[in-house]
mmCIF file of C-alpha atoms and ligand atoms in Angstrom:
data_model
loop_
_atom_site.group_PDB
_atom_site.id
_atom_site.type_symbol
_atom_site.label_atom_id
_atom_site.label_comp_id
_atom_site.label_asym_id
_atom_site.label_seq_id
_atom_site.Cartn_x
_atom_site.Cartn_y
_atom_site.Cartn_z
ATOM 1 C CA UNK A 212 -87.762 4.667 18.649
ATOM 2 C CA UNK A 213 -83.570 5.362 18.948
ATOM 3 C CA UNK A 214 -82.438 8.583 17.035
ATOM 4 C CA UNK A 215 -79.224 10.561 16.818
ATOM 5 C CA UNK A 216 -79.297 14.190 14.908
ATOM 6 C CA UNK A 217 -76.242 15.175 13.238
ATOM 7 C CA UNK A 218 -75.577 18.870 12.246
ATOM 8 C CA UNK A 219 -72.973 19.042 9.009
ATOM 9 C CA UNK A 220 -74.280 15.880 8.591
ATOM 10 C CA UNK A 221 -72.695 16.733 5.115
ATOM 11 C CA UNK A 222 -69.501 17.894 5.598
ATOM 12 C CA UNK A 223 -66.215 16.272 6.577
ATOM 13 C CA UNK A 224 -67.135 14.893 10.510
ATOM 14 C CA UNK A 225 -71.261 15.056 9.963
ATOM 15 C CA UNK A 226 -71.297 12.354 6.963
ATOM 16 C CA UNK A 227 -68.743 10.025 8.744
ATOM 17 C CA UNK A 228 -71.146 9.612 11.572
ATOM 18 C CA UNK A 229 -73.267 9.425 9.279
ATOM 19 C CA UNK A 230 -72.140 6.063 7.905
ATOM 20 C CA UNK A 231 -70.803 4.702 11.145
ATOM 21 C CA UNK A 232 -73.875 5.458 13.007
ATOM 22 C CA UNK A 233 -76.453 4.742 10.774
ATOM 23 C CA UNK A 234 -76.524 0.812 11.797
ATOM 24 C CA UNK A 235 -76.663 1.668 15.904
ATOM 25 C CA UNK A 236 -79.359 3.743 15.542
ATOM 26 C CA UNK A 237 -83.068 3.189 14.108
ATOM 27 C CA UNK A 238 -83.409 6.827 12.610
ATOM 28 C CA UNK A 239 -80.536 9.596 12.173
ATOM 29 C CA UNK A 240 -81.802 12.496 11.065
ATOM 30 C CA UNK A 241 -79.345 15.211 9.467
ATOM 31 C CA UNK A 242 -79.207 18.706 8.730
ATOM 32 C CA UNK A 243 -76.405 20.560 6.806
ATOM 33 C CA UNK A 244 -77.555 24.235 4.172
ATOM 34 C CA UNK A 245 -74.198 23.528 2.237
ATOM 35 C CA UNK A 246 -73.389 26.656 3.662
ATOM 36 C CA UNK A 247 -69.744 25.228 3.402
ATOM 37 C CA UNK A 248 -70.544 26.684 -0.660
ATOM 38 C CA UNK A 249 -71.559 30.098 0.882
ATOM 39 C CA UNK A 250 -67.866 29.725 2.495
ATOM 40 C CA UNK A 251 -65.957 28.470 -0.350
ATOM 41 C CA UNK A 252 -67.166 28.655 -3.242
ATOM 42 C CA UNK A 253 -68.441 26.107 -5.725
ATOM 43 C CA UNK A 254 -65.761 23.279 -5.230
ATOM 44 C CA UNK A 255 -66.205 22.984 -1.847
ATOM 45 C CA UNK A 256 -69.590 21.769 -2.032
ATOM 46 C CA UNK A 257 -70.997 19.096 0.025
ATOM 47 C CA UNK A 258 -73.856 18.429 -1.902
ATOM 48 C CA UNK A 259 -72.137 15.333 -3.585
ATOM 49 C CA UNK A 260 -72.112 13.751 -0.193
ATOM 50 C CA UNK A 261 -75.892 15.134 1.053
ATOM 51 C CA UNK A 262 -76.409 13.124 -2.485
ATOM 52 C CA UNK A 263 -74.312 9.320 -1.810
ATOM 53 C CA UNK A 264 -76.051 10.077 1.937
ATOM 54 C CA UNK A 265 -79.497 9.377 0.980
ATOM 55 C CA UNK A 266 -79.088 6.994 -1.837
ATOM 56 C CA UNK A 267 -76.614 4.445 -0.018
ATOM 57 C CA UNK A 268 -78.450 5.115 3.558
ATOM 58 C CA UNK A 269 -82.386 4.020 4.173
ATOM 59 C CA UNK A 270 -82.905 5.172 7.814
ATOM 60 C CA UNK A 271 -81.337 9.100 6.574
ATOM 61 C CA UNK A 272 -83.298 11.299 7.029
ATOM 62 C CA UNK A 273 -81.496 14.970 5.290
ATOM 63 C CA UNK A 274 -82.999 18.511 6.340
ATOM 64 C CA UNK A 275 -81.843 21.656 4.769
ATOM 65 C CA UNK A 276 -82.196 23.191 7.475
ATOM 66 C CA UNK A 277 -79.638 26.394 9.419
ATOM 67 C CA UNK A 278 -78.689 25.794 12.337
ATOM 68 C CA UNK A 279 -79.309 29.487 13.442
ATOM 69 C CA UNK A 280 -82.806 29.009 12.432
ATOM 70 C CA UNK A 281 -84.154 28.365 16.353
ATOM 71 C CA UNK A 282 -87.472 27.496 14.854
ATOM 72 C CA UNK A 283 -86.449 25.654 12.199
ATOM 73 C CA UNK A 284 -84.086 23.648 14.998
ATOM 74 C CA UNK A 285 -87.567 23.336 17.318
ATOM 75 C CA UNK A 286 -89.517 21.433 14.176
ATOM 76 C CA UNK A 287 -87.366 18.659 13.996
ATOM 77 C CA UNK A 288 -86.277 18.505 18.005
ATOM 78 C CA UNK A 289 -89.898 18.633 18.230
ATOM 79 C CA UNK A 290 -91.192 15.904 15.822
ATOM 80 C CA UNK A 291 -88.530 13.604 17.117
ATOM 81 C CA UNK A 292 -88.327 14.874 21.448
ATOM 82 C CA UNK A 293 -87.511 12.226 23.846
ATOM 83 C CA UNK A 294 -86.763 9.649 21.170
ATOM 84 C CA UNK A 295 -82.996 11.134 21.201
ATOM 85 C CA UNK A 296 -80.331 10.076 21.974
ATOM 86 C CA UNK A 297 -77.237 11.207 20.938
ATOM 87 C CA UNK A 298 -76.567 14.873 18.945
ATOM 88 C CA UNK A 299 -73.365 15.269 16.687
ATOM 89 C CA UNK A 300 -72.878 18.481 16.249
ATOM 90 C CA UNK A 301 -69.791 18.886 13.426
ATOM 91 C CA UNK A 302 -71.663 22.691 11.207
ATOM 92 C CA UNK A 303 -69.456 25.263 11.700
ATOM 93 C CA UNK A 304 -67.288 27.916 9.929
ATOM 94 C CA UNK A 305 -64.162 26.711 10.208
ATOM 95 C CA UNK A 306 -61.794 28.242 8.746
ATOM 96 C CA UNK A 307 -59.328 30.987 10.419
ATOM 97 C CA UNK A 308 -59.129 33.355 7.019
ATOM 98 C CA UNK A 309 -62.576 33.553 5.898
ATOM 99 C CA UNK A 310 -63.417 34.449 9.451
ATOM 100 C CA UNK A 311 -61.823 37.513 9.789
ATOM 101 C CA UNK A 312 -63.786 38.785 7.007
ATOM 102 C CA UNK A 313 -66.693 38.487 8.067
ATOM 103 C CA UNK A 314 -66.961 38.524 12.221
ATOM 104 C CA UNK A 315 -71.195 38.027 12.347
ATOM 105 C CA UNK A 316 -71.570 35.615 10.016
ATOM 106 C CA UNK A 317 -68.570 33.101 11.942
ATOM 107 C CA UNK A 318 -70.113 33.632 15.472
ATOM 108 C CA UNK A 319 -73.716 33.357 14.272
ATOM 109 C CA UNK A 320 -72.751 30.532 13.080
ATOM 110 C CA UNK A 321 -70.382 29.067 15.509
ATOM 111 C CA UNK A 322 -71.315 30.537 19.181
ATOM 112 C CA UNK A 323 -74.984 30.908 18.725
ATOM 113 C CA UNK A 324 -75.525 27.817 15.784
ATOM 114 C CA UNK A 325 -73.675 25.314 18.788
ATOM 115 C CA UNK A 326 -75.782 27.562 21.783
ATOM 116 C CA UNK A 327 -79.337 26.580 19.613
ATOM 117 C CA UNK A 328 -78.443 23.291 19.077
ATOM 118 C CA UNK A 329 -77.149 22.681 23.098
ATOM 119 C CA UNK A 330 -80.590 24.289 24.167
ATOM 120 C CA UNK A 331 -83.381 22.294 21.602
ATOM 121 C CA UNK A 332 -81.294 19.242 23.024
ATOM 122 C CA UNK A 333 -82.127 20.265 26.846
ATOM 123 C CA UNK A 334 -85.540 21.549 26.028
ATOM 124 C CA UNK A 335 -86.676 18.219 24.178
ATOM 125 C CA UNK A 336 -84.252 16.091 25.482
ATOM 126 C CA UNK A 337 -81.821 16.033 28.540
ATOM 127 C CA UNK A 338 -80.907 13.005 28.351
ATOM 128 C CA UNK A 339 -79.435 12.463 25.341
ATOM 129 C CA UNK A 340 -75.998 12.496 24.314
ATOM 130 C CA UNK A 341 -74.270 15.630 22.926
ATOM 131 C CA UNK A 342 -70.749 16.388 21.617
ATOM 132 C CA UNK A 343 -69.245 18.874 19.392
ATOM 133 C CA UNK A 344 -65.875 19.097 17.425
ATOM 134 C CA UNK A 345 -64.083 21.836 19.029
ATOM 135 C CA UNK A 346 -60.081 22.622 17.439
ATOM 136 C CA UNK A 347 -56.946 22.913 18.889
ATOM 137 C CA UNK A 348 -57.209 26.414 17.841
ATOM 138 C CA UNK A 349 -58.860 26.868 21.712
ATOM 139 C CA UNK A 350 -55.212 27.206 22.735
ATOM 140 C CA UNK A 351 -54.550 30.455 20.088
ATOM 141 C CA UNK A 352 -51.078 31.160 20.128
ATOM 142 C CA UNK A 353 -50.241 29.196 22.792
ATOM 143 C CA UNK A 354 -48.246 26.488 21.199
ATOM 144 C CA UNK A 355 -46.455 28.630 19.006
ATOM 145 C CA UNK A 356 -44.492 30.233 22.236
ATOM 146 C CA UNK A 357 -43.034 26.722 23.221
ATOM 147 C CA UNK A 358 -39.155 25.583 23.005
ATOM 148 C CA UNK A 359 -39.602 24.966 19.695
ATOM 149 C CA UNK A 360 -36.455 23.721 17.148
ATOM 150 C CA UNK A 361 -36.255 23.757 13.702
ATOM 151 C CA UNK A 362 -35.040 20.437 12.354
ATOM 152 C CA UNK A 363 -34.489 19.780 8.767
ATOM 153 C CA UNK A 364 -37.805 19.192 7.635
ATOM 154 C CA UNK A 365 -39.838 19.290 10.462
ATOM 155 C CA UNK A 366 -40.415 21.802 14.387
ATOM 156 C CA UNK A 367 -39.997 19.703 16.716
ATOM 157 C CA UNK A 368 -40.534 20.033 20.842
ATOM 158 C CA UNK A 369 -37.266 19.979 22.778
ATOM 159 C CA UNK A 370 -37.367 16.213 24.116
ATOM 160 C CA UNK A 371 -36.621 18.092 27.324
ATOM 161 C CA UNK A 372 -40.388 18.840 27.867
ATOM 162 C CA UNK A 373 -43.423 17.296 29.601
ATOM 163 C CA UNK A 374 -44.858 17.206 26.546
ATOM 164 C CA UNK A 375 -42.416 15.856 23.402
ATOM 165 C CA UNK A 376 -43.443 11.595 24.260
ATOM 166 C CA UNK A 377 -47.353 12.305 23.980
ATOM 167 C CA UNK A 378 -48.401 15.849 23.196
ATOM 168 C CA UNK A 379 -49.844 18.582 24.228
ATOM 169 C CA UNK A 380 -52.815 18.159 27.098
ATOM 170 C CA UNK A 381 -56.597 19.733 28.224
ATOM 171 C CA UNK A 382 -54.664 22.186 30.379
ATOM 172 C CA UNK A 383 -53.048 24.419 28.598
ATOM 173 C CA UNK A 384 -54.727 27.755 28.614
ATOM 174 C CA UNK A 385 -57.100 29.001 26.745
ATOM 175 C CA UNK A 386 -56.785 32.136 28.111
ATOM 176 C CA UNK A 387 -54.640 35.479 26.839
ATOM 177 C CA UNK A 388 -53.783 34.690 23.937
ATOM 178 C CA UNK A 389 -53.993 35.222 19.904
ATOM 179 C CA UNK A 390 -56.750 32.715 18.519
ATOM 180 C CA UNK A 391 -58.073 34.279 15.469
ATOM 181 C CA UNK A 392 -60.991 35.143 15.410
ATOM 182 C CA UNK A 393 -62.594 31.641 14.173
ATOM 183 C CA UNK A 394 -60.423 30.425 17.931
ATOM 184 C CA UNK A 395 -62.514 33.174 19.639
ATOM 185 C CA UNK A 396 -65.705 31.667 18.135
ATOM 186 C CA UNK A 397 -65.074 28.034 19.193
ATOM 187 C CA UNK A 398 -64.354 29.194 22.452
ATOM 188 C CA UNK A 399 -67.846 30.367 22.858
ATOM 189 C CA UNK A 400 -69.375 27.340 21.904
ATOM 190 C CA UNK A 401 -66.585 25.515 23.347
ATOM 191 C CA UNK A 402 -67.287 27.153 26.887
ATOM 192 C CA UNK A 403 -70.729 26.121 26.803
ATOM 193 C CA UNK A 404 -71.240 22.996 25.843
ATOM 194 C CA UNK A 405 -69.313 22.496 29.181
ATOM 195 C CA UNK A 406 -71.522 24.333 30.988
ATOM 196 C CA UNK A 407 -74.332 22.707 29.861
ATOM 197 C CA UNK A 408 -71.996 19.388 30.696
ATOM 198 C CA UNK A 409 -71.108 21.391 34.590
ATOM 199 C CA UNK A 410 -74.719 23.033 34.836
ATOM 200 C CA UNK A 411 -77.196 21.740 33.396
ATOM 201 C CA UNK A 412 -76.157 17.730 34.443
ATOM 202 C CA UNK A 413 -76.254 16.386 29.933
ATOM 203 C CA UNK A 414 -73.585 14.662 28.971
ATOM 204 C CA UNK A 415 -71.580 16.840 26.862
ATOM 205 C CA UNK A 416 -68.517 16.202 25.114
ATOM 206 C CA UNK A 417 -65.945 18.422 23.635
ATOM 207 C CA UNK A 418 -63.643 16.984 21.447
ATOM 208 C CA UNK A 419 -61.046 18.978 20.545
ATOM 209 C CA UNK A 420 -59.617 18.368 16.978
ATOM 210 C CA UNK A 421 -56.208 18.723 15.381
ATOM 211 C CA UNK A 422 -56.799 17.777 11.416
ATOM 212 C CA UNK A 423 -59.545 15.785 10.913
ATOM 213 C CA UNK A 424 -58.753 14.446 7.779
ATOM 214 C CA UNK A 425 -60.546 11.719 5.469
ATOM 215 C CA UNK A 426 -61.239 10.690 1.805
ATOM 216 C CA UNK A 427 -64.854 12.437 2.553
ATOM 217 C CA UNK A 428 -63.625 16.169 2.763
ATOM 218 C CA UNK A 429 -64.613 18.754 0.557
ATOM 219 C CA UNK A 430 -60.934 20.289 0.270
ATOM 220 C CA UNK A 431 -60.264 23.969 -0.605
ATOM 221 C CA UNK A 432 -57.555 26.593 -0.428
ATOM 222 C CA UNK A 433 -58.536 27.780 2.507
ATOM 223 C CA UNK A 434 -59.987 24.394 4.727
ATOM 224 C CA UNK A 435 -59.164 21.018 4.663
ATOM 225 C CA UNK A 436 -55.223 20.822 4.186
ATOM 226 C CA UNK A 437 -53.600 17.314 3.717
ATOM 227 C CA UNK A 438 -58.065 16.802 0.697
ATOM 228 C CA UNK A 439 -56.431 20.509 -1.350
ATOM 229 C CA UNK A 440 -52.696 19.107 -0.813
ATOM 230 C CA UNK A 441 -53.605 15.858 -2.790
ATOM 231 C CA UNK A 442 -56.292 17.734 -4.919
ATOM 232 C CA UNK A 443 -53.527 20.053 -6.038
ATOM 233 C CA UNK A 444 -51.393 17.195 -6.327
ATOM 234 C CA UNK A 445 -52.897 15.509 -8.539
ATOM 235 C CA UNK A 446 -53.809 17.954 -10.851
ATOM 236 C CA UNK A 447 -50.827 19.836 -10.754
ATOM 237 C CA UNK A 448 -53.059 23.280 -9.582
ATOM 238 C CA UNK A 449 -49.903 25.369 -7.835
ATOM 239 C CA UNK A 450 -49.623 25.150 -3.004
ATOM 240 C CA UNK A 451 -48.832 27.696 -1.994
ATOM 241 C CA UNK A 452 -46.961 27.338 1.855
ATOM 242 C CA UNK A 453 -46.776 30.144 4.385
ATOM 243 C CA UNK A 454 -44.200 30.412 7.165
ATOM 244 C CA UNK A 455 -42.514 28.305 9.200
ATOM 245 C CA UNK A 456 -39.593 27.473 6.430
ATOM 246 C CA UNK A 457 -42.206 24.541 5.187
ATOM 247 C CA UNK A 458 -42.014 22.899 8.082
ATOM 248 C CA UNK A 459 -45.026 23.809 10.332
ATOM 249 C CA UNK A 460 -46.360 20.126 11.973
ATOM 250 C CA UNK A 461 -49.966 18.852 11.893
ATOM 251 C CA UNK A 462 -51.151 15.827 13.598
ATOM 252 C CA UNK A 463 -53.856 14.006 11.409
ATOM 253 C CA UNK A 464 -56.440 12.279 12.621
ATOM 254 C CA UNK A 465 -58.860 9.902 10.138
ATOM 255 C CA UNK A 466 -62.212 10.959 10.716
ATOM 256 C CA UNK A 467 -63.520 7.167 11.352
ATOM 257 C CA UNK A 468 -61.406 7.489 13.833
ATOM 258 C CA UNK A 469 -62.787 10.152 15.722
ATOM 259 C CA UNK A 470 -66.359 9.393 15.441
ATOM 260 C CA UNK A 471 -64.997 5.969 16.860
ATOM 261 C CA UNK A 472 -64.124 8.209 19.830
ATOM 262 C CA UNK A 473 -67.668 9.395 19.577
ATOM 263 C CA UNK A 474 -69.716 6.044 19.736
ATOM 264 C CA UNK A 475 -66.634 5.130 23.386
ATOM 265 C CA UNK A 476 -67.756 8.574 24.461
ATOM 266 C CA UNK A 477 -72.258 7.670 24.228
ATOM 267 C CA UNK A 478 -71.639 5.077 25.283
ATOM 268 C CA UNK A 479 -70.494 5.175 29.037
ATOM 269 C CA UNK A 480 -70.628 8.872 28.856
ATOM 270 C CA UNK A 481 -69.582 12.200 31.098
ATOM 271 C CA UNK A 482 -70.596 15.977 32.201
ATOM 272 C CA UNK A 483 -68.553 18.750 30.532
ATOM 273 C CA UNK A 484 -65.535 16.612 30.314
ATOM 274 C CA UNK A 485 -63.367 18.201 27.696
ATOM 275 C CA UNK A 486 -61.038 16.255 25.300
ATOM 276 C CA UNK A 487 -57.860 16.310 22.910
ATOM 277 C CA UNK A 488 -58.329 14.680 19.673
ATOM 278 C CA UNK A 489 -55.757 14.127 16.963
ATOM 279 C CA UNK A 490 -53.190 11.762 15.447
ATOM 280 C CA UNK A 491 -50.795 12.251 17.648
ATOM 281 C CA UNK A 492 -48.009 10.805 18.231
ATOM 282 C CA UNK A 493 -49.197 7.525 15.813
ATOM 283 C CA UNK A 494 -50.357 9.979 12.604
ATOM 284 C CA UNK A 495 -48.251 13.421 12.141
ATOM 285 C CA UNK A 496 -46.520 15.129 9.137
ATOM 286 C CA UNK A 497 -44.703 18.300 8.612
ATOM 287 C CA UNK A 498 -45.933 20.504 4.710
ATOM 288 C CA UNK A 499 -42.346 19.529 3.776
ATOM 289 C CA UNK A 500 -42.955 16.036 4.986
ATOM 290 C CA UNK A 501 -46.656 16.099 3.673
ATOM 291 C CA UNK A 502 -45.394 17.134 0.294
ATOM 292 C CA UNK A 503 -43.009 14.459 0.061
ATOM 293 C CA UNK A 504 -45.712 11.556 0.472
ATOM 294 C CA UNK A 505 -47.639 13.685 -1.859
ATOM 295 C CA UNK A 506 -44.809 13.112 -4.967
ATOM 296 C CA UNK A 507 -44.916 9.421 -4.046
ATOM 297 C CA UNK A 508 -48.100 8.400 -4.393
ATOM 298 C CA UNK A 509 -48.803 10.307 -6.913
ATOM 299 C CA UNK A 510 -45.500 9.857 -8.751
ATOM 300 C CA UNK A 511 -44.934 13.257 -10.173
ATOM 301 C CA UNK A 512 -43.139 16.521 -8.116
ATOM 302 C CA UNK A 513 -45.805 18.880 -6.614
ATOM 303 C CA UNK A 514 -46.377 22.853 -8.104
ATOM 304 C CA UNK A 515 -45.879 24.777 -5.075
ATOM 305 C CA UNK A 516 -44.418 28.283 -3.531
ATOM 306 C CA UNK A 517 -43.529 29.570 -0.537
ATOM 307 C CA UNK A 518 -44.743 32.679 1.378
ATOM 308 C CA UNK A 519 -42.744 34.332 3.756
ATOM 309 C CA UNK A 520 -45.735 35.768 5.650
ATOM 310 C CA UNK A 521 -47.567 33.082 7.825
ATOM 311 C CA UNK A 522 -51.730 32.308 7.974
ATOM 312 C CA UNK A 523 -52.640 34.138 11.281
ATOM 313 C CA UNK A 524 -53.068 31.760 14.132
ATOM 314 C CA UNK A 525 -51.700 28.584 12.418
ATOM 315 C CA UNK A 526 -49.509 26.174 14.873
ATOM 316 C CA UNK A 527 -45.679 25.854 14.133
ATOM 317 C CA UNK A 528 -45.907 22.315 15.851
ATOM 318 C CA UNK A 529 -49.277 20.361 17.211
ATOM 319 C CA UNK A 530 -49.311 17.298 18.556
ATOM 320 C CA UNK A 531 -52.445 16.141 20.501
ATOM 321 C CA UNK A 532 -51.907 14.077 23.624
ATOM 322 C CA UNK A 533 -54.699 11.909 23.622
ATOM 323 C CA UNK A 534 -53.865 10.096 26.831
ATOM 324 C CA UNK A 535 -57.280 11.735 29.269
ATOM 325 C CA UNK A 536 -59.612 9.932 26.678
ATOM 326 C CA UNK A 537 -57.684 6.496 26.150
ATOM 327 C CA UNK A 538 -57.704 6.549 30.233
ATOM 328 C CA UNK A 539 -61.405 7.155 29.944
ATOM 329 C CA UNK A 540 -62.471 4.553 27.376
ATOM 330 C CA UNK A 541 -59.076 2.527 27.560
ATOM 331 C CA UNK A 542 -60.772 0.087 24.417
ATOM 332 C CA UNK A 543 -60.021 2.996 21.978
ATOM 333 C CA UNK A 544 -56.815 3.434 19.849
ATOM 334 C CA UNK A 545 -56.615 4.226 16.442
ATOM 335 C CA UNK A 546 -57.120 2.539 12.965
ATOM 336 C CA UNK A 547 -55.110 4.863 10.337
ATOM 337 C CA UNK A 548 -52.020 6.874 10.093
ATOM 338 C CA UNK A 549 -51.311 9.482 7.842
ATOM 339 C CA UNK A 550 -50.060 6.985 5.084
ATOM 340 C CA UNK A 551 -53.030 4.943 5.515
ATOM 341 C CA UNK A 552 -54.768 8.264 5.070
ATOM 342 C CA UNK A 553 -52.825 10.356 1.677
ATOM 343 C CA UNK A 554 -54.142 7.257 0.401
ATOM 344 C CA UNK A 555 -57.270 6.879 0.528
ATOM 345 C CA UNK A 556 -57.467 10.211 0.092
ATOM 346 C CA UNK A 557 -55.228 9.974 -2.983
ATOM 347 C CA UNK A 558 -58.002 7.479 -4.226
ATOM 348 C CA UNK A 559 -60.784 9.024 -3.502
ATOM 349 C CA UNK A 560 -60.080 12.471 -5.341
ATOM 350 C CA UNK A 561 -58.290 10.647 -8.771
ATOM 351 C CA UNK A 562 -62.194 8.808 -8.407
ATOM 352 C CA UNK A 563 -63.838 12.579 -8.388
ATOM 353 C CA UNK A 564 -61.495 14.257 -11.171
HETATM 354 N N1 LIG B 694 -60.798 19.636 9.360
HETATM 355 C C1 LIG B 694 -60.200 20.168 10.532
HETATM 356 O O1 LIG B 694 -59.335 20.136 10.211
HETATM 357 C C2 LIG B 694 -60.924 20.412 11.538
HETATM 358 C C3 LIG B 694 -60.215 20.620 12.471
HETATM 359 C C4 LIG B 694 -60.804 21.367 14.333
HETATM 360 C C5 LIG B 694 -61.967 20.864 14.676
HETATM 361 N N2 LIG B 694 -62.586 20.846 13.697
HETATM 362 C C6 LIG B 694 -63.822 21.250 13.486
HETATM 363 O O2 LIG B 694 -65.195 20.167 13.104
HETATM 364 C C7 LIG B 694 -65.868 20.550 12.534
HETATM 365 C C8 LIG B 694 -66.735 19.668 11.587
HETATM 366 O O3 LIG B 694 -65.592 20.030 10.537
HETATM 367 P P1 LIG B 694 -65.813 19.750 8.955
HETATM 368 O O4 LIG B 694 -63.656 19.322 8.259
HETATM 369 O O5 LIG B 694 -65.585 18.020 8.896
HETATM 370 O O6 LIG B 694 -66.103 20.323 8.310
HETATM 371 P P2 LIG B 694 -66.981 20.927 6.954
HETATM 372 O O7 LIG B 694 -66.868 22.065 6.452
HETATM 373 O O8 LIG B 694 -66.684 19.315 6.478
HETATM 374 O O9 LIG B 694 -68.548 20.169 7.935
HETATM 375 C C9 LIG B 694 -69.518 21.205 7.900
HETATM 376 C C10 LIG B 694 -70.759 21.731 6.993
HETATM 377 O O10 LIG B 694 -71.807 22.125 8.328
HETATM 378 C C11 LIG B 694 -72.421 22.768 6.921
HETATM 379 N N3 LIG B 694 -72.860 23.917 7.643
HETATM 380 C C12 LIG B 694 -72.539 24.756 7.481
HETATM 381 N N4 LIG B 694 -73.110 25.699 8.550
HETATM 382 C C13 LIG B 694 -74.279 25.865 8.467
HETATM 383 C C14 LIG B 694 -75.010 26.284 9.099
HETATM 384 N N5 LIG B 694 -75.222 27.678 9.278
HETATM 385 N N6 LIG B 694 -76.790 25.502 8.789
HETATM 386 C C15 LIG B 694 -76.407 24.372 8.780
HETATM 387 N N7 LIG B 694 -75.508 23.288 8.265
HETATM 388 C C16 LIG B 694 -74.021 23.912 8.204
HETATM 389 C C17 LIG B 694 -71.106 22.773 6.353
HETATM 390 O O11 LIG B 694 -72.092 22.929 4.250
HETATM 391 C C18 LIG B 694 -70.784 21.583 5.555
HETATM 392 O O12 LIG B 694 -71.417 20.539 5.029
HETATM 393 C C19 LIG B 694 -66.264 21.813 12.568
HETATM 394 O O13 LIG B 694 -67.110 22.041 13.732
HETATM 395 C C20 LIG B 694 -64.836 21.742 12.816
HETATM 396 O O14 LIG B 694 -65.175 23.330 13.173
HETATM 397 C C21 LIG B 694 -62.224 20.404 12.005
#
């Protein structure tokens, strides 16, 4: 038997992973306790996705388990042992703002939960490949000190800077910067995943996401930028833009493209490797450009306001350089750009409302 375990299986990346890998494994074992609803309220519940996956994926087995609970993990891993070939760990508390309201919960989910998952893998299926969704927030505020120039609709890096062509690579320091508590708990997890590769020789990969997005996101005010923006564009609810004159730039990668990276990594895994994983120069937008695109797609003006204070931990300009991943896995490239992504989110959100 070939088993793939996916945590956060009802969330954006987890559910995309379930659908992607269902035909490649005998069984997909999902772990998700719908904690997203506890973080962000009923609007952000991922229960709809759990139901959808259970109905549409015959070889999917769902466990309403908590990654903080080692006994529950032991039971699942103990049942399948070395049949487990791949572990995709996406369950997390994913918001900066929320983390500051409950640091202990944030850390126990993001850091302790990841350690539990690594230990369960080491004890029961050490040969398995372990994939972790980290974040570009491990670099803290450091990107904000790059030579950035304010343009008409977006911030950009000076053309003479080495990051101009491809974006920011993995050599940027993750140390001595303000991360937000969320960034700090993800750093702890990120380094642990690297260590299980470097120290124990396990196949572990860290994917530091830019903006991860797609039609399966349960977008909410505090998390899921494009999904929530499009929701407001459709419903007319007021959207608040925080700081940087609304010109902050994010790169956006479709969940399918990220999960396709996981697939390439799984087929030829490395030990404790780290990759920046985002839309890069291929797929990115500023907040102002995203609002314009939403208005074009919905055919109506957006209802938004601007607040001078920026969100703590927000990047002014982030473009991921994915050259390292492409060098290791030359057959991978993006399939969906920002236009494809927004159009897909529009259709999915319209159908939900
Ligand atoms: N979405 C982004 O823009 C983005 C960017 C960079 C990194 N990431 C990282 O990627 C990963 C996936 O993000 P996403 O957007 O799919 O998040 P998501 O919130 O859509 O999915 C996470 C899922 O994990 C579940 N979960 C949370 N705590 C749990 C717990 N204790 N036990 C079991 N399940 C639990 C939630 O209920 C949710 O369904 C996260 O680690 C996140 O930090 C996301």
